[in-house]
Coordinates of C-alpha atoms in Angstrom, one line a residue:
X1 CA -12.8 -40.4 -0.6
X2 CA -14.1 -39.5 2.5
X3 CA -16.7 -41.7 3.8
X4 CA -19.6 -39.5 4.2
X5 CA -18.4 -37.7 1.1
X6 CA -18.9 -41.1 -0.3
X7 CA -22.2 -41.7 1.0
X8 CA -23.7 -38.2 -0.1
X9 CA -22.4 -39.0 -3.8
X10 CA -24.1 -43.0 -3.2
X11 CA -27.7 -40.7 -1.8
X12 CA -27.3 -38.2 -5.1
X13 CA -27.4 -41.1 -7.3
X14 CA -30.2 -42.6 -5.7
X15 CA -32.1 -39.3 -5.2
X16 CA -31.6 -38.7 -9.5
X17 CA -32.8 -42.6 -10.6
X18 CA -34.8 -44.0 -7.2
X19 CA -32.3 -47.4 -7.9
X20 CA -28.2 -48.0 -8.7
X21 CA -26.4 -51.2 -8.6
X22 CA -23.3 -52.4 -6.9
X23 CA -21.3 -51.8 -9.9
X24 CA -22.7 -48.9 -11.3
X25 CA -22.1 -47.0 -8.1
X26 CA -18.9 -48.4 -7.4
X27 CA -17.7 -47.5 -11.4
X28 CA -18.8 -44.2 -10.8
X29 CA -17.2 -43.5 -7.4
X30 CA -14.3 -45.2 -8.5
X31 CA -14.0 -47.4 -5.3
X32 CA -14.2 -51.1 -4.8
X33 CA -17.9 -53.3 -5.0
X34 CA -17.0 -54.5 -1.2
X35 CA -16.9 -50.7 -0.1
X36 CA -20.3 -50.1 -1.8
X37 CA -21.7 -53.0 0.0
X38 CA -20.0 -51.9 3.0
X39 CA -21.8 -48.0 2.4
X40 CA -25.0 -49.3 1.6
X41 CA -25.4 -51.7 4.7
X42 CA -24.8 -48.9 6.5
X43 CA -27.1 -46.5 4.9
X44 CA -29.9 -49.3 5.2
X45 CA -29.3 -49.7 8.5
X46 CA -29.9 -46.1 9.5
X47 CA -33.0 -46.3 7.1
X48 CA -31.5 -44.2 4.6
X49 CA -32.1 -46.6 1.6
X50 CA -33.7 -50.0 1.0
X51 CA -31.1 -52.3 0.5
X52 CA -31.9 -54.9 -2.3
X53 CA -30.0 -57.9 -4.0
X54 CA -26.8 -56.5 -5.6
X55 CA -27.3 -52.8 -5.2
X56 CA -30.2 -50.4 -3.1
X57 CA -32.9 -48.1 -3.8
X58 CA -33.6 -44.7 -2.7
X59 CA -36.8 -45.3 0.5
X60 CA -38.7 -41.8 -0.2
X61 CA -36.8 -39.6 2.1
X62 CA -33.6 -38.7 0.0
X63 CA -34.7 -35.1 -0.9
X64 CA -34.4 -33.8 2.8
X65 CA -31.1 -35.4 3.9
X66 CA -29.3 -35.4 7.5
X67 CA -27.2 -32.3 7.4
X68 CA -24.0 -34.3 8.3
X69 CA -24.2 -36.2 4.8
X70 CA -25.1 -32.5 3.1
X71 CA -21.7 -30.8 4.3
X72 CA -19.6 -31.8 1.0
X73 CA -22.3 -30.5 -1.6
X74 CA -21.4 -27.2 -3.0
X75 CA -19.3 -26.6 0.4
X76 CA -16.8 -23.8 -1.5
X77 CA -19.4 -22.0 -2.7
X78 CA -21.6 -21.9 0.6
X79 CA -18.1 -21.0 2.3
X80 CA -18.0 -17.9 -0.2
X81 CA -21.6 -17.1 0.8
X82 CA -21.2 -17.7 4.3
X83 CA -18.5 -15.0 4.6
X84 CA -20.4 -12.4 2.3
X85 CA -23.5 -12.7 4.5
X86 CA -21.3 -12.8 7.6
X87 CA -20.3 -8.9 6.2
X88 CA -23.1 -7.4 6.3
X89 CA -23.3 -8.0 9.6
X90 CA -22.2 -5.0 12.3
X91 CA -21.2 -5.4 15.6
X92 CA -23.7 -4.7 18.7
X93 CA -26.6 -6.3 16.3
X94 CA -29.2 -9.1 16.5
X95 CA -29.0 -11.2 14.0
X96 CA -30.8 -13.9 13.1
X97 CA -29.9 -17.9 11.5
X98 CA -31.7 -20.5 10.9
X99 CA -30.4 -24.2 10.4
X100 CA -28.5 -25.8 7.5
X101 CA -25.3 -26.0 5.6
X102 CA -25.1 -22.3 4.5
X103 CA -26.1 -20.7 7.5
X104 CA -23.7 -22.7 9.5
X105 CA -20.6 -21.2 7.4
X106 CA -22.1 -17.8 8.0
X107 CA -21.5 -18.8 11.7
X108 CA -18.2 -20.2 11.1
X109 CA -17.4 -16.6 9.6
X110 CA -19.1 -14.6 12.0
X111 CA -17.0 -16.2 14.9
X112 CA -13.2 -15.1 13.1
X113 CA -15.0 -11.4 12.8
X114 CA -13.0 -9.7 15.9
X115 CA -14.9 -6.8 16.0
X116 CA -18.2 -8.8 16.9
X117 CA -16.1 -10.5 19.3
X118 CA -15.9 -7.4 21.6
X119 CA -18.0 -6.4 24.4
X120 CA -16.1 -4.0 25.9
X121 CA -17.9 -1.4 24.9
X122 CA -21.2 -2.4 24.9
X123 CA -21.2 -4.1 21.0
X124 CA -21.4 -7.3 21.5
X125 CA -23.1 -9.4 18.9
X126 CA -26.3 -11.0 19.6
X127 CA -27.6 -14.2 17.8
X128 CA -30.8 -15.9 17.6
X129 CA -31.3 -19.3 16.4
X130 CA -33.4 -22.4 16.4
X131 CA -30.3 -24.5 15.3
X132 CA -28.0 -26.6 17.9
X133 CA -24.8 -27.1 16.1
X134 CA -24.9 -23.0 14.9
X135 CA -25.5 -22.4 18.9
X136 CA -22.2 -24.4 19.6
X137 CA -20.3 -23.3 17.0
X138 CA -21.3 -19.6 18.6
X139 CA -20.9 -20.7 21.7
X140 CA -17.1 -22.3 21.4
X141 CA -15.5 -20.5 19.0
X142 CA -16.6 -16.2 20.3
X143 CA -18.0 -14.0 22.6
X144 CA -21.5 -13.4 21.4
X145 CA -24.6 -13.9 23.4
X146 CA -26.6 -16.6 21.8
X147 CA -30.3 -16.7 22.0
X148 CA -31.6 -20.6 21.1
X149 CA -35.4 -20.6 20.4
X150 CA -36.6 -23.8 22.2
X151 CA -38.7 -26.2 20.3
X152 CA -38.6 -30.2 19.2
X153 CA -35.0 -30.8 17.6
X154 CA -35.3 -32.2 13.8
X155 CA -32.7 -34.5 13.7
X156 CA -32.1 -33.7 9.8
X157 CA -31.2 -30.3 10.5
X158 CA -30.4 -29.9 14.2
X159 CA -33.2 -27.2 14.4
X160 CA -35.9 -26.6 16.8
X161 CA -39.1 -26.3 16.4
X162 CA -42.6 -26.1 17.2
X163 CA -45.0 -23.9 19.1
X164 CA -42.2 -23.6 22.3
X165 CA -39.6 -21.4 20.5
X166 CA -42.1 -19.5 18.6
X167 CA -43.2 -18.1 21.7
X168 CA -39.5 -16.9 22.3
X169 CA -39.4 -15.5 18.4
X170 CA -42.9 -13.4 19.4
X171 CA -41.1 -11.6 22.2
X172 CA -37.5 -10.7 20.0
X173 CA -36.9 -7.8 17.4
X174 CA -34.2 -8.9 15.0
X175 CA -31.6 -6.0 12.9
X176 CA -31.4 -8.8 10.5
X177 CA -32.1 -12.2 9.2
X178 CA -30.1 -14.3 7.7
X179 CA -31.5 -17.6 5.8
X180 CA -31.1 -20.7 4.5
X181 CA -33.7 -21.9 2.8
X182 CA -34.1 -25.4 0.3
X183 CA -35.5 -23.2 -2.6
X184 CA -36.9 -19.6 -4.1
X185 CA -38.6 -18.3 -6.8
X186 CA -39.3 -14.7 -8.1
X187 CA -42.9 -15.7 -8.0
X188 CA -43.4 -18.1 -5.0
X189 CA -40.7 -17.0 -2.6
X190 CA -38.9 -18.6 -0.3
X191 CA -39.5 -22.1 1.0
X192 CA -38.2 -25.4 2.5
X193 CA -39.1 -28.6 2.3
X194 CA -40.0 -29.4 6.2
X195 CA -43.0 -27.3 7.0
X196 CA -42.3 -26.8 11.3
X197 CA -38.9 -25.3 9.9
X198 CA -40.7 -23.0 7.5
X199 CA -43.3 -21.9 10.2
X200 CA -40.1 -20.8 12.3
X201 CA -38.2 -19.3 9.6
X202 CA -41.7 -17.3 9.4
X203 CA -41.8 -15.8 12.6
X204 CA -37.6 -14.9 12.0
X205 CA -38.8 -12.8 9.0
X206 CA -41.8 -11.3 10.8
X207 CA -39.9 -10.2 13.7
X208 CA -36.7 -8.9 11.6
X209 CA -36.0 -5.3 9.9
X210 CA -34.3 -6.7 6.9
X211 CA -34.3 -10.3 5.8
X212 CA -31.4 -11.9 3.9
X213 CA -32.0 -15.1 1.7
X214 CA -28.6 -17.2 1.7
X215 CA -28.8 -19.9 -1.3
X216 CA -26.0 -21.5 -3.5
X217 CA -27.2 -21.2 -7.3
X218 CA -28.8 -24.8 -7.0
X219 CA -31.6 -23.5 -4.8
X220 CA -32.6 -20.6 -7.3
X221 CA -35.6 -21.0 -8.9
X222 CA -36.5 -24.4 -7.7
X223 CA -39.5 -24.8 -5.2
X224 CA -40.1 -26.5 -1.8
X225 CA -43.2 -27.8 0.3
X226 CA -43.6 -24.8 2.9
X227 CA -43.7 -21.5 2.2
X228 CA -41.1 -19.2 4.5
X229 CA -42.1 -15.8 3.0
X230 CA -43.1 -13.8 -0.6
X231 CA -40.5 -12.3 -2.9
X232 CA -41.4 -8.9 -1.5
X233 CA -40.1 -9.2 2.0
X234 CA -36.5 -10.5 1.0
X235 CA -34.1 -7.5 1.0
X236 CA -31.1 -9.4 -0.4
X237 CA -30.0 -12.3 -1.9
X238 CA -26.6 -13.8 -1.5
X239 CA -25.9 -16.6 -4.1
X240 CA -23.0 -18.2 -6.0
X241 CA -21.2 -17.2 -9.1
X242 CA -23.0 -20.3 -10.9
X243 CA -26.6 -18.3 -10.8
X244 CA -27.5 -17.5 -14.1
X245 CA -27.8 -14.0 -15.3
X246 CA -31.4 -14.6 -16.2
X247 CA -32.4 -15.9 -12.9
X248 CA -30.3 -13.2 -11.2
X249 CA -31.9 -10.2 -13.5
X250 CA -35.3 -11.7 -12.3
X251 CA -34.6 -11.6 -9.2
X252 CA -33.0 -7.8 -8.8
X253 CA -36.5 -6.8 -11.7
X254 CA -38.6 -8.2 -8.5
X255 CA -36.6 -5.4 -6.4
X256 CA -34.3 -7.9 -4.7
X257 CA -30.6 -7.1 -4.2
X258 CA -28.4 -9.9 -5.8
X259 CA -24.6 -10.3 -4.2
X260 CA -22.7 -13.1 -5.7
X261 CA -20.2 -14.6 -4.2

């Protein structure tokens, strides 16, 4: 297993009973008790847990992990919804992502599109972002011009923000939106859990003609500390085969388009 594979699975555990010992986390991830005390060492000393004698628990900051230890969660169906969001997008328009997992598949996809590769003709792609790595993904792997929103980098998410790139955002129209977000709800929208990243995602939803929520089956229905926007501004949702057909039937009753992926 893949050491920070391992270590997300070691963070779940904590995150669902606040305490696990050696040997209950090292039964359950099937390796050795050294390697556990090995993994959590490590985690303590990055201030990730609170290490205590023979095992750790979690230190209050579990729910909003460092998007390097987030990659393996749910990573086949965020690469589904990462290439459905990717087509809806055509070439010559501004788009804009926000930070996280999801969003940076939808980068990943919208980089192997060759027709938003293209500029010569005048389509060339333009992205707007308040994330670092979905900048450099953009930046090595096409031909787009990338916009980055300036702002204080969160390290959790490698997203920007603060007052600094909403002045950018104020000055930009955007064809579409696409975002990640840590939870929505029919009744109190979308949200995530760091409010400077919501305020951003905000002004991405105020300056954009359509807004597309990207969100594996996980994040339906749930709730978050920050609002982003109400149920009546999101024009389509892009989830997972694993949504429910309640949730999703609630969802398209409150007039929002449901693609599953």
């Amino acid at each position: 297993m893949d050491r920070y594979v391992r270590w997300n699975a070691l963070l779940e555990l904590l995150t669902d009973s606040g305490r696990v010992s050696v040997e209950d986390a090292a039964a359950q991830l099937n390796v050795s008790q050294a390697t556990i005390r090995r993994d959590f060492d490590q985690l303590a000393q990055q201030q990730m847990i609170i290490r205590t004698r023979g095992g750790a628990v979690a230190n209050g900051v579990s729910y909003d992990l460092p998007l390097r230890y987030k990659t393996a969660k749910h990573s086949a169906e965020k690469q589904r919804i990462g290439a459905a969001a990717a087509s809806l997008v055509a070439p010559g328009q501004v788009v804009g992502l926000n930070g996280g997992t999801t969003t940076t598949e939808v980068a990943r996809a919208l980089a192997v599109r060759p027709d938003l590769n293209t500029n010569a003709d005048g389509t060339q792609l333009t992205v707007v972002t308040n994330a670092l790595n979905i900048a450099n993904e953009l930046l090595v792997r096409s031909q787009m011009k990338i916009v980055v929103a300036g702002g204080v980098v969160r390290p959790q998410s490698f997203e920007l923000v603060g007052p600094l790139g909403g002045a950018l955002l104020h000055e930009v129209t955007l064809d579409v939106v696409l975002l990640g977000v840590n939870a929505i709800d029919v009744r109190l929208g979308a949200a995530a859990h760091h409010e400077g990243e919501a305020a951003m995602n905000s002004l991405m939803v105020g300056r954009a003609k359509r807004v597309v929520i990207i969100a594996d089956s996980s994040k339906l229905g749930g709730h978050a500390f920050a609002r982003i926007c109400a149920i009546d501004r999101v024009e389509t949702l892009i989830t997972d085969s694993g949504a429910p057909a309640s949730v999703v039937a609630e969802f398209e009753e409150a007039g929002v388009r449901v693609i599953t992926a």
